[in-house]
Amino acid sequence: MKRTLIAELSKHKGETVEIKGWINVARDQGKMAFFDIRDRSGFVQGVVFGKPEVLEIAKTLKSEFVVAITGVVNERPAKMIKEGVVNGDIELEITAIEILNAADTPPYDLTEDTSGIDEEVRLKHRSLDLRTERMQRNMRVRSEFVRRCRNYLMERDFCEIETPLLTESTPEGSRDFVVPSRHNPGKFYALPQSPQQYKQLLMNAGFERYVQIARAIRDEDLRADRGYEHTQVDVEMSFVERDDVMNMIEGMIIETVESMGHTIKQKPFPRVTYAESMAKYGADKFDMRTEEDKENKVLAYAWVIDFPFFEKTDKGTWTFTHNPFSMPKAEFLEDLMKGENIENILTSQYDLVCNGYEAGGGSIRAHKPEIIKAVYKVMGNTDEETEEKVGHMLEAFRYGTPPHGGIALGVERNVMNLTGEESLREVQAFPMTRKGQTAVMTAPKPLTIDQLLELGLSVRKQDNDKN
Ligand code: ASP
C-alpha cells in the first residue's frame, strides 16, 4: 500500500490507509492503546481496540519507535473533536502495526520545547532535538527563507556560483580559521570569512549578477547571535549604484517575508544615517518596534547609511569600519585619493537592520586599482605591502572591471527574526556549544602524531597538556 502523509489523512475519511512515522506518545489503557503518531507533515491520534493480536504489538510500542501503521480513518465523535488542531476531527483505527525500528528512551522529552535543556546534552543528541516540533519548524522556516530569496534573485537573472572554501585569508576584520597543507608543509589555507573577493572577481568575469548561499567562517568570540560559522545570502551586481542594490534587496525581503505570512512595520524601509542612528539609539543597529509590534511579531526593517569609512585602531592607526573594498561616497573620493580629511570620509556602506539585529550589510566597491591602493595607504600600507595583500585584486582590476556593489544577508539573524528565536543556535541544524565544541561530533580535538608528522606540524607541549 502506498504511504499516506499524516497531514493528508482527513482527505481519506472512511478509507484504509498506511502511514509511516514515529510514536510520539504511547498510552496503554488495558484493553485499548492510544498513540500520537508523527511524520514530517504532522500528528494524528491512533487507537487500537478489539484486536488482540494488534494490541499485543501495540503494548510493546514506546516513544520514538518507528512504525508502519495500517488503519481506517474515522471521524471522531462530535464531543471529542479538537478544534483548530490539524487532524483534530479524525483518528486512525489501527488494524496492523509493523515495527520498523525500536528506540531507547530518549535522553530528554521530545514532545516538549527543549530550550530549557542543558545545551551540551541537547547538542550531543542533536538529531533527536531536531525531531521536536519547534526545531522542525525553525529548520523549515530557514529552508523557506533561503528558497524564496534564491528564487527571487534567480527570477531576476542572478547566477548562482560557488566560491572556494580553501582559500587565502580575507581582511573581513575577524581572525581566520586555518587549514594546514599536507603538500606544502608549514603553509596554510584560510577558510573564507566571506566570498567578498571572489564575488568581486566574478563581476570582473562579466557575470553581472551573482548569488551564493555561502558559508562564512570567522574565529570570533561566540555570542547568542554569533557563531564560528554562519550562512549568508551573498549577492554582487555590476553597473549599479547604492540604491539599485538596496532596492533589489528590499524587494526580495518584502516578497520573501510577506509571502511567509509576516507583517512589515514600514515600507519602503526607512533610511537612517549612521550619525542619526548614533544620536537617537546610541548604536548602529536598533529596534523600532513598539510593545504592540513585538506582540504582533512585526518586522521593523531599516537601512543605515553614511558610515564613516575609517576608524582609529588602539595603536592610533586607521582601519576600515566595514569593508576595505568599498567605494567612498562620491564627494569624498578626492579626499581619499589625497589621504586627507580621513576622519570625515563616509563610505557607500549600507546595513540592513531588523528588530535590533544587523540583518545584512554591503557596499558599492572600489573598482579601480588606484582607489583600493589609496584605502590601503590610509591604513598604513606601502604600495608593496598592498600588492602583497591584495595584489590579485589589483591585477584583475587592471583589465576592465565594471562598477559594482553587493551585500550579504545573514541567514541566521534573519531567520531568528522570523521565528522569534534569540540564539542563532536555535536556527542552525548542528551549531557549536558556547564553548566552541561541535554538536554530536568531538571537535576540536588533537591530531594523532602521524597526522601531525604528515602535515609537518608540531604542537607545543603546554598546549598539548591543555587538551
Ligand atoms: N562581505 C561582507 C560581509 O560578509 C558583505 C558585503 O559587503 O557584501 O559582511
Coordinates of N, CA and C in Angstrom, one line a residue, residues 196-422:
Q196 N 33.8 37.6 -0.3 CA 34.0 39.0 -0.8 C 34.8 39.2 -2.1
Q197 N 36.1 38.7 -2.0 CA 37.0 39.0 -3.1 C 36.6 38.2 -4.4
Y198 N 36.1 36.9 -4.1 CA 35.8 36.1 -5.2 C 34.5 36.7 -6.0
K199 N 33.6 37.2 -5.2 CA 32.4 37.7 -5.9 C 32.7 38.9 -6.7
Q200 N 33.7 39.7 -6.2 CA 34.1 40.9 -7.0 C 34.8 40.4 -8.2
L201 N 35.6 39.3 -8.1 CA 36.3 38.8 -9.3 C 35.2 38.3 -10.3
L202 N 34.1 37.8 -9.8 CA 33.1 37.3 -10.7 C 32.4 38.4 -11.4
M203 N 32.4 39.6 -10.8 CA 32.0 40.8 -11.5 C 33.0 41.1 -12.6
N204 N 34.3 41.0 -12.3 CA 35.3 41.2 -13.3 C 35.1 40.2 -14.4
A205 N 34.6 39.0 -14.1 CA 34.4 38.0 -15.1 C 33.2 38.2 -15.9
G206 N 32.4 39.2 -15.6 CA 31.3 39.5 -16.5 C 30.0 38.9 -16.2
F207 N 29.8 38.2 -15.0 CA 28.5 37.6 -14.7 C 27.5 38.6 -14.3
E208 N 27.9 39.8 -13.9 CA 27.0 40.9 -13.6 C 26.0 40.7 -12.4
R209 N 25.5 39.6 -12.3 CA 24.6 39.3 -11.1 C 24.9 38.0 -10.5
Y210 N 25.5 38.0 -9.3 CA 25.9 36.7 -8.7 C 25.1 36.6 -7.4
V211 N 24.8 35.3 -7.1 CA 24.3 35.0 -5.8 C 24.9 33.7 -5.3
Q212 N 25.1 33.6 -4.0 CA 25.5 32.3 -3.4 C 25.0 32.2 -2.0
I213 N 24.4 31.1 -1.7 CA 24.1 30.8 -0.3 C 25.4 30.3 0.3
A214 N 26.1 31.2 0.9 CA 27.5 31.0 1.2 C 27.8 30.8 2.7
R215 N 28.7 29.9 3.0 CA 29.1 29.7 4.4 C 30.2 30.7 4.7
A216 N 30.2 31.4 5.8 CA 31.2 32.3 6.2 C 31.7 31.8 7.6
I217 N 33.0 31.8 7.7 CA 33.6 31.1 8.8 C 34.6 32.1 9.5
R218 N 34.3 32.5 10.7 CA 35.1 33.5 11.4 C 35.5 33.1 12.8
D219 N 36.7 33.3 13.2 CA 37.1 33.0 14.5 C 36.9 34.2 15.4
E220 N 35.6 34.3 15.9 CA 35.2 35.4 16.7 C 34.8 34.9 18.1
D221 N 34.7 35.8 19.0 CA 34.1 35.5 20.3 C 32.6 35.1 20.1
L222 N 32.3 34.0 20.7 CA 30.9 33.4 20.4 C 29.9 34.2 21.3
R223 N 28.8 34.5 20.7 CA 27.7 35.2 21.4 C 26.4 34.6 20.9
A224 N 25.3 35.1 21.5 CA 24.0 34.5 21.1 C 23.7 34.6 19.6
D225 N 24.1 35.8 19.1 CA 23.8 36.0 17.7 C 25.0 35.8 16.8
R226 N 26.0 35.1 17.3 CA 27.3 35.0 16.5 C 27.9 33.6 16.8
G227 N 28.2 32.9 15.7 CA 28.9 31.6 15.9 C 30.1 31.6 15.0
Y228 N 30.9 30.6 15.0 CA 32.1 30.5 14.1 C 31.6 30.4 12.7
E229 N 30.5 29.7 12.5 CA 30.0 29.5 11.1 C 28.7 30.2 11.0
H230 N 28.5 30.9 9.9 CA 27.1 31.3 9.6 C 26.9 31.3 8.0
T231 N 25.7 31.4 7.6 CA 25.4 31.4 6.2 C 24.9 32.7 5.7
Q232 N 25.3 33.1 4.5 CA 24.9 34.4 4.0 C 24.2 34.2 2.7
V233 N 23.1 35.0 2.4 CA 22.6 35.2 1.1 C 23.6 36.2 0.5
D234 N 24.5 35.8 -0.3 CA 25.6 36.7 -0.7 C 25.4 37.1 -2.2
V235 N 25.4 38.4 -2.4 CA 25.0 39.0 -3.7 C 26.0 40.0 -4.2
E236 N 26.2 40.0 -5.5 CA 27.0 41.1 -6.1 C 26.4 41.5 -7.4
M237 N 26.4 42.7 -7.8 CA 25.8 43.2 -9.0 C 26.7 44.2 -9.7
S238 N 26.7 44.2 -11.0 CA 27.5 45.1 -11.8 C 26.7 46.3 -12.3
F239 N 27.3 47.4 -12.7 CA 26.7 48.5 -13.2 C 25.5 49.1 -12.3
V240 N 25.8 49.1 -11.0 CA 24.8 49.5 -10.1 C 25.3 50.7 -9.2
E241 N 24.4 51.4 -8.7 CA 24.7 52.4 -7.6 C 24.0 51.9 -6.3
R242 N 24.3 52.6 -5.3 CA 23.9 52.2 -4.0 C 22.4 51.8 -3.9
D243 N 21.6 52.7 -4.5 CA 20.1 52.5 -4.4 C 19.7 51.2 -5.2
D244 N 20.4 50.9 -6.2 CA 20.0 49.7 -7.0 C 20.1 48.5 -6.2
V245 N 21.2 48.4 -5.4 CA 21.4 47.2 -4.6 C 20.4 47.2 -3.5
M246 N 20.2 48.3 -2.8 CA 19.3 48.4 -1.7 C 17.9 48.1 -2.2
N247 N 17.5 48.6 -3.3 CA 16.1 48.4 -3.8 C 15.9 46.9 -4.2
M248 N 16.9 46.3 -4.8 CA 16.8 44.9 -5.1 C 16.6 44.0 -3.9
I249 N 17.4 44.3 -2.8 CA 17.3 43.5 -1.6 C 16.1 43.8 -0.8
E250 N 15.7 45.1 -0.8 CA 14.4 45.4 -0.1 C 13.2 44.7 -0.8
G251 N 13.2 44.7 -2.1 CA 12.2 43.9 -2.8 C 12.2 42.5 -2.5
M252 N 13.4 41.9 -2.4 CA 13.5 40.5 -2.1 C 13.0 40.2 -0.7
I253 N 13.4 41.0 0.3 CA 13.0 40.8 1.7 C 11.5 40.9 1.8
I254 N 10.9 42.0 1.2 CA 9.5 42.2 1.3 C 8.7 41.0 0.7
E255 N 9.1 40.6 -0.5 CA 8.3 39.5 -1.1 C 8.5 38.2 -0.3
T256 N 9.7 38.0 0.2 CA 10.0 36.7 0.9 C 9.3 36.7 2.2
V257 N 9.4 37.7 3.1 CA 8.8 37.6 4.4 C 7.3 37.8 4.4
E258 N 6.8 38.6 3.5 CA 5.3 38.7 3.4 C 4.7 37.5 2.9
S259 N 5.3 36.8 1.9 CA 4.8 35.6 1.4 C 4.8 34.5 2.5
M260 N 5.7 34.7 3.5 CA 5.7 33.7 4.6 C 4.8 34.1 5.7
G261 N 4.0 35.1 5.5 CA 2.9 35.5 6.4 C 3.3 36.5 7.5
H262 N 4.4 37.2 7.3 CA 4.9 38.2 8.2 C 4.4 39.6 7.8
T263 N 4.4 40.5 8.9 CA 4.0 41.9 8.6 C 5.2 42.8 8.8
I264 N 5.4 43.7 7.9 CA 6.5 44.6 7.9 C 6.0 46.0 8.5
K265 N 6.8 46.6 9.4 CA 6.3 47.8 10.0 C 6.2 49.0 9.1
Q266 N 7.2 49.2 8.3 CA 7.2 50.4 7.4 C 7.9 50.0 6.0
K267 N 7.1 50.4 5.0 CA 7.6 50.3 3.6 C 7.5 51.6 2.9
P268 N 8.4 52.0 2.0 CA 9.7 51.5 1.9 C 10.5 51.5 3.2
F269 N 11.5 50.7 3.4 CA 12.2 50.7 4.7 C 12.8 52.1 4.9
P270 N 12.7 52.6 6.1 CA 13.3 53.9 6.4 C 14.8 53.9 6.3
R271 N 15.4 55.0 5.9 CA 16.8 55.1 5.7 C 17.3 56.1 6.8
V272 N 18.2 55.6 7.6 CA 18.7 56.4 8.7 C 20.2 56.5 8.5
T273 N 20.8 57.7 8.7 CA 22.3 57.8 8.6 C 22.9 57.3 9.9
Y274 N 24.1 56.9 9.7 CA 24.9 56.4 10.9 C 24.8 57.5 12.0
A275 N 25.0 58.7 11.6 CA 25.1 59.8 12.6 C 23.7 59.9 13.3
E276 N 22.6 59.8 12.6 CA 21.3 59.9 13.2 C 21.1 58.7 14.1
S277 N 21.5 57.6 13.6 CA 21.3 56.3 14.4 C 22.1 56.4 15.8
M278 N 23.3 56.9 15.7 CA 24.1 57.0 16.9 C 23.4 58.0 17.9
A279 N 23.0 59.1 17.3 CA 22.4 60.2 18.1 C 21.1 59.7 18.8
K280 N 20.3 59.0 18.0 CA 19.0 58.5 18.5 C 19.0 57.3 19.4
Y281 N 19.8 56.3 18.9 CA 19.8 55.0 19.6 C 21.1 54.6 20.3
G282 N 22.2 55.5 20.0 CA 23.5 55.2 20.6 C 24.1 53.9 20.0
A283 N 23.6 53.5 18.9 CA 24.2 52.3 18.2 C 23.8 52.3 16.8
D284 N 24.5 51.5 16.0 CA 24.2 51.5 14.5 C 23.3 50.4 14.2
K285 N 22.7 49.7 15.2 CA 21.6 48.8 14.9 C 20.5 49.1 16.0
F286 N 19.3 49.0 15.7 CA 18.3 49.4 16.6 C 17.0 48.7 16.3
D287 N 16.1 48.8 17.3 CA 14.8 48.2 17.3 C 13.7 49.2 17.3
M288 N 13.0 49.4 16.2 CA 12.0 50.4 16.1 C 10.6 50.0 16.5
R289 N 10.5 48.7 17.0 CA 9.2 48.2 17.3 C 8.6 48.8 18.6
T290 N 7.3 49.0 18.7 CA 6.6 49.3 19.9 C 6.3 48.0 20.6
E291 N 5.8 48.0 21.9 CA 5.5 46.8 22.6 C 4.4 46.0 21.8
E292 N 3.5 46.8 21.2 CA 2.4 46.2 20.5 C 2.9 45.5 19.2
D293 N 3.9 46.1 18.5 CA 4.5 45.5 17.4 C 5.2 44.2 17.8
K294 N 5.8 44.2 19.0 CA 6.5 43.0 19.4 C 5.5 41.9 19.6
E295 N 4.4 42.2 20.3 CA 3.3 41.2 20.5 C 2.8 40.6 19.2
N296 N 2.7 41.5 18.2 CA 2.2 41.1 16.9 C 3.2 40.5 15.9
K297 N 4.4 40.4 16.5 CA 5.5 39.8 15.7 C 5.8 40.5 14.4
V298 N 5.8 41.9 14.5 CA 6.0 42.7 13.4 C 7.5 42.8 13.1
L299 N 7.9 42.9 11.8 CA 9.3 43.0 11.5 C 9.6 44.5 11.1
A300 N 10.5 45.1 11.8 CA 10.8 46.5 11.6 C 12.2 46.7 10.9
Y301 N 12.2 46.8 9.6 CA 13.4 46.9 8.8 C 13.8 48.3 8.7
A302 N 15.1 48.6 8.6 CA 15.5 50.0 8.3 C 16.9 49.8 7.7
W303 N 17.3 50.8 6.8 CA 18.6 50.8 6.3 C 19.4 51.8 7.1
V304 N 20.7 51.5 7.4 CA 21.6 52.5 7.9 C 22.6 52.8 6.8
I305 N 22.9 54.1 6.6 CA 23.8 54.5 5.5 C 24.8 55.6 6.1
D306 N 25.7 55.9 5.2 CA 26.6 57.0 5.5 C 27.5 56.7 6.7
F307 N 28.1 55.5 6.8 CA 29.0 55.2 7.8 C 30.4 55.9 7.6
P308 N 31.1 56.2 8.6 CA 32.5 56.6 8.4 C 33.3 55.4 7.7
F309 N 34.1 55.7 6.8 CA 34.9 54.7 6.1 C 36.0 54.1 7.1
F310 N 36.6 55.0 7.9 CA 37.7 54.6 8.7 C 37.5 54.9 10.2
E311 N 38.2 54.1 11.0 CA 38.2 54.4 12.5 C 39.6 54.1 13.0
K312 N 39.9 54.7 14.1 CA 41.3 54.6 14.7 C 41.4 53.2 15.4
T313 N 42.6 52.6 15.2 CA 42.9 51.4 16.0 C 43.4 51.8 17.4
D314 N 43.6 50.8 18.2 CA 44.2 51.1 19.6 C 45.6 51.7 19.4
K315 N 46.2 51.3 18.3 CA 47.6 51.8 18.1 C 47.6 53.2 17.5
G316 N 46.4 53.8 17.2 CA 46.4 55.1 16.7 C 46.4 55.2 15.2
T317 N 46.5 54.0 14.5 CA 46.5 54.0 13.0 C 45.0 53.9 12.6
W318 N 44.8 54.0 11.2 CA 43.5 53.9 10.7 C 43.2 52.5 10.2
T319 N 41.9 52.1 10.4 CA 41.5 50.8 9.8 C 40.1 51.1 9.3
F320 N 39.6 50.1 8.4 CA 38.3 50.3 7.8 C 37.2 49.9 8.9
T321 N 36.1 50.6 8.8 CA 35.0 50.2 9.7 C 34.2 48.9 9.2
H322 N 34.1 48.8 7.9 CA 33.2 47.7 7.4 C 34.0 46.8 6.4
N323 N 34.5 47.5 5.3 CA 35.0 46.7 4.2 C 36.0 47.5 3.4
P324 N 37.2 47.0 3.3 CA 38.3 47.8 2.7 C 38.1 47.9 1.2
F325 N 37.2 47.1 0.6 CA 37.0 47.2 -0.8 C 35.9 48.1 -1.2
S326 N 35.3 48.9 -0.2 CA 34.2 49.8 -0.5 C 34.7 51.0 -1.3
M327 N 33.8 51.6 -1.9 CA 34.0 52.9 -2.5 C 33.6 54.0 -1.5
P328 N 34.3 55.1 -1.4 CA 33.8 56.1 -0.5 C 32.6 56.8 -1.2
K329 N 31.8 57.5 -0.5 CA 30.8 58.3 -1.1 C 31.5 59.3 -2.1
A330 N 30.8 59.5 -3.2 CA 31.5 60.3 -4.3 C 32.2 61.6 -3.9
E331 N 31.5 62.3 -3.0 CA 32.0 63.6 -2.6 C 33.3 63.5 -1.7
F332 N 33.7 62.2 -1.3 CA 34.9 62.1 -0.5 C 36.0 61.4 -1.3
L333 N 35.8 61.1 -2.6 CA 36.8 60.3 -3.3 C 38.1 61.1 -3.4
E334 N 38.0 62.4 -3.6 CA 39.2 63.2 -3.8 C 40.0 63.2 -2.5
D335 N 39.3 63.4 -1.4 CA 40.0 63.3 -0.1 C 40.7 62.0 0.1
L336 N 40.0 60.9 -0.2 CA 40.6 59.6 -0.1 C 41.9 59.5 -0.9
M337 N 41.8 59.9 -2.2 CA 42.9 59.8 -3.1 C 44.1 60.6 -2.6
K338 N 43.8 61.7 -1.9 CA 44.9 62.6 -1.4 C 45.3 62.2 0.0
G339 N 44.5 61.3 0.6 CA 44.8 60.9 2.0 C 44.5 62.0 3.0
E340 N 43.5 62.8 2.7 CA 43.1 63.9 3.5 C 41.8 63.7 4.2
N341 N 41.5 64.5 5.3 CA 40.2 64.5 5.9 C 39.7 63.1 6.2
I342 N 40.6 62.2 6.6 CA 40.3 60.8 6.8 C 39.1 60.6 7.7
E343 N 39.1 61.3 8.8 CA 38.1 61.0 9.9 C 36.7 61.3 9.4
N344 N 36.6 62.2 8.3 CA 35.2 62.6 7.9 C 34.8 61.8 6.6
I345 N 35.6 61.0 6.1 CA 35.3 60.3 4.8 C 34.1 59.3 5.1
L346 N 33.1 59.4 4.4 CA 31.9 58.4 4.5 C 32.0 57.4 3.4
T347 N 31.6 56.2 3.8 CA 31.7 55.1 2.8 C 30.3 54.8 2.2
S348 N 30.3 54.1 1.1 CA 29.0 53.8 0.4 C 28.3 52.6 1.1
Q349 N 28.8 52.2 2.3 CA 28.2 51.0 3.0 C 26.8 51.2 3.4
Y350 N 26.0 50.2 3.3 CA 24.6 50.2 3.8 C 24.4 48.9 4.6
D351 N 23.8 49.1 5.8 CA 23.5 47.9 6.6 C 22.0 47.8 6.7
L352 N 21.5 46.6 6.6 CA 20.0 46.4 6.9 C 19.9 46.0 8.3
V353 N 19.0 46.7 9.1 CA 18.8 46.3 10.4 C 17.3 45.8 10.5
C354 N 17.1 44.9 11.5 CA 15.7 44.4 11.7 C 15.6 44.0 13.1
N355 N 14.6 44.6 13.8 CA 14.3 44.2 15.2 C 15.6 44.2 16.1
G356 N 16.5 45.1 15.9 CA 17.6 45.2 16.8 C 18.9 44.4 16.3
Y357 N 18.7 43.7 15.2 CA 19.8 42.9 14.7 C 20.3 43.5 13.4
E358 N 21.6 43.3 13.1 CA 22.1 43.6 11.8 C 21.8 42.5 10.9
A359 N 20.9 42.7 10.0 CA 20.4 41.6 9.1 C 21.1 41.4 7.9
G360 N 22.0 42.4 7.5 CA 22.8 42.4 6.3 C 23.6 43.6 6.2
G361 N 24.5 43.5 5.2 CA 25.4 44.7 5.0 C 26.1 44.6 3.7
G362 N 26.4 45.7 3.1 CA 27.1 45.7 1.8 C 27.6 47.1 1.4
S363 N 28.1 47.2 0.2 CA 28.6 48.5 -0.3 C 28.8 48.5 -1.8
I364 N 28.9 49.7 -2.3 CA 29.4 49.8 -3.7 C 31.0 49.7 -3.5
R365 N 31.6 49.0 -4.5 CA 33.0 48.7 -4.3 C 33.9 49.7 -5.1
A366 N 35.1 49.8 -4.6 CA 36.2 50.5 -5.4 C 36.5 49.6 -6.6
H367 N 36.3 50.0 -7.8 CA 36.5 49.1 -8.9 C 37.8 49.5 -9.7
K368 N 38.5 50.4 -9.2 CA 39.8 50.8 -9.8 C 40.9 50.6 -8.9
P369 N 42.0 50.0 -9.4 CA 43.2 49.7 -8.5 C 43.6 50.8 -7.7
E370 N 43.7 52.0 -8.3 CA 44.2 53.2 -7.5 C 43.4 53.5 -6.3
I371 N 42.1 53.2 -6.3 CA 41.2 53.6 -5.2 C 41.5 52.5 -4.0
I372 N 41.6 51.3 -4.4 CA 42.0 50.3 -3.4 C 43.3 50.6 -2.8
K373 N 44.3 51.0 -3.6 CA 45.6 51.3 -3.1 C 45.5 52.5 -2.1
A374 N 44.7 53.5 -2.5 CA 44.5 54.7 -1.6 C 44.0 54.2 -0.2
V375 N 43.0 53.3 -0.2 CA 42.4 52.8 1.0 C 43.5 52.2 1.9
Y376 N 44.3 51.3 1.2 CA 45.3 50.6 1.9 C 46.4 51.5 2.4
K377 N 46.6 52.6 1.7 CA 47.7 53.6 2.1 C 47.2 54.3 3.4
V378 N 45.9 54.7 3.4 CA 45.4 55.3 4.6 C 45.6 54.4 5.8
M379 N 45.5 53.1 5.6 CA 45.7 52.1 6.7 C 47.1 51.8 6.9
G380 N 48.0 52.6 6.3 CA 49.5 52.5 6.7 C 50.3 51.5 5.9
N381 N 49.7 51.1 4.7 CA 50.5 50.2 3.9 C 51.3 50.9 2.8
T382 N 52.5 50.4 2.5 CA 53.2 50.9 1.3 C 52.6 50.2 0.1
D383 N 52.9 50.7 -1.1 CA 52.4 50.1 -2.3 C 52.8 48.6 -2.3
E384 N 54.0 48.3 -1.9 CA 54.5 46.9 -1.9 C 53.6 46.0 -1.0
E385 N 53.3 46.6 0.2 CA 52.5 45.8 1.2 C 51.1 45.6 0.6
T386 N 50.5 46.6 0.0 CA 49.2 46.5 -0.6 C 49.2 45.4 -1.6
E387 N 50.3 45.5 -2.5 CA 50.5 44.5 -3.5 C 50.5 43.1 -3.0
E388 N 51.2 42.9 -1.8 CA 51.3 41.6 -1.2 C 50.0 41.1 -0.7
K389 N 49.2 42.0 -0.1 CA 47.9 41.6 0.5 C 46.8 41.4 -0.5
V390 N 46.7 42.3 -1.5 CA 45.5 42.2 -2.4 C 46.0 42.4 -3.9
G391 N 47.2 42.0 -4.1 CA 47.8 42.1 -5.5 C 46.9 41.5 -6.5
H392 N 46.3 40.3 -6.2 CA 45.4 39.6 -7.2 C 44.2 40.5 -7.5
M393 N 43.7 41.3 -6.6 CA 42.6 42.2 -6.9 C 43.1 43.3 -7.8
L394 N 44.2 43.9 -7.4 CA 44.7 45.0 -8.2 C 45.0 44.5 -9.7
E395 N 45.6 43.3 -9.7 CA 45.9 42.8 -11.1 C 44.7 42.6 -11.9
A396 N 43.7 41.9 -11.3 CA 42.4 41.7 -12.0 C 41.7 43.0 -12.5
F397 N 41.8 43.9 -11.6 CA 41.1 45.2 -11.8 C 41.7 46.1 -12.9
R398 N 42.9 45.6 -13.4 CA 43.5 46.4 -14.5 C 42.9 46.1 -15.8
Y399 N 42.0 45.0 -15.8 CA 41.5 44.6 -17.2 C 40.0 44.9 -17.4
G400 N 39.6 46.1 -16.9 CA 38.2 46.5 -17.2 C 37.2 45.9 -16.3
T401 N 37.3 46.3 -15.0 CA 36.3 45.8 -14.1 C 35.1 46.8 -14.1
P402 N 33.9 46.2 -14.2 CA 32.7 47.1 -14.2 C 32.5 47.7 -12.8
P403 N 31.9 48.9 -12.7 CA 31.4 49.4 -11.4 C 30.5 48.3 -10.8
H404 N 30.6 48.1 -9.5 CA 29.8 47.0 -8.9 C 29.6 47.2 -7.4
G405 N 28.7 46.5 -6.9 CA 28.4 46.6 -5.5 C 27.6 45.4 -5.1
G406 N 27.5 45.1 -3.8 CA 26.7 44.0 -3.3 C 26.4 44.0 -1.9
I407 N 26.0 42.9 -1.4 CA 25.5 42.8 0.0 C 25.6 41.3 0.5
A408 N 25.6 41.1 1.8 CA 25.4 39.8 2.3 C 24.4 39.9 3.4
L409 N 23.4 39.0 3.4 CA 22.4 38.9 4.4 C 22.7 37.7 5.3
G410 N 22.7 37.9 6.6 CA 22.9 36.8 7.5 C 21.7 35.9 7.6
V411 N 21.8 34.7 7.1 CA 20.6 33.8 7.1 C 20.1 33.6 8.6
E412 N 21.0 33.3 9.5 CA 20.6 33.0 10.9 C 19.9 34.2 11.5
R413 N 20.5 35.4 11.4 CA 19.8 36.5 12.0 C 18.5 36.8 11.4
N414 N 18.3 36.7 10.1 CA 17.0 36.9 9.5 C 16.0 35.8 10.0
V415 N 16.5 34.6 10.1 CA 15.5 33.5 10.5 C 15.2 33.6 12.0
M416 N 16.2 34.1 12.8 CA 15.9 34.4 14.2 C 14.7 35.4 14.3
N417 N 14.7 36.4 13.4 CA 13.6 37.4 13.5 C 12.3 36.7 13.0
L418 N 12.4 35.8 12.1 CA 11.1 35.2 11.6 C 10.6 34.2 12.6
T419 N 11.4 33.6 13.4 CA 11.0 32.5 14.3 C 10.8 33.1 15.7
G420 N 11.3 34.3 16.0 CA 11.3 34.8 17.3 C 12.3 34.2 18.2
E421 N 13.3 33.5 17.7 CA 14.4 32.9 18.5 C 15.4 33.9 18.8
E422 N 16.1 33.7 20.0 CA 17.1 34.7 20.4 C 18.5 34.2 20.3

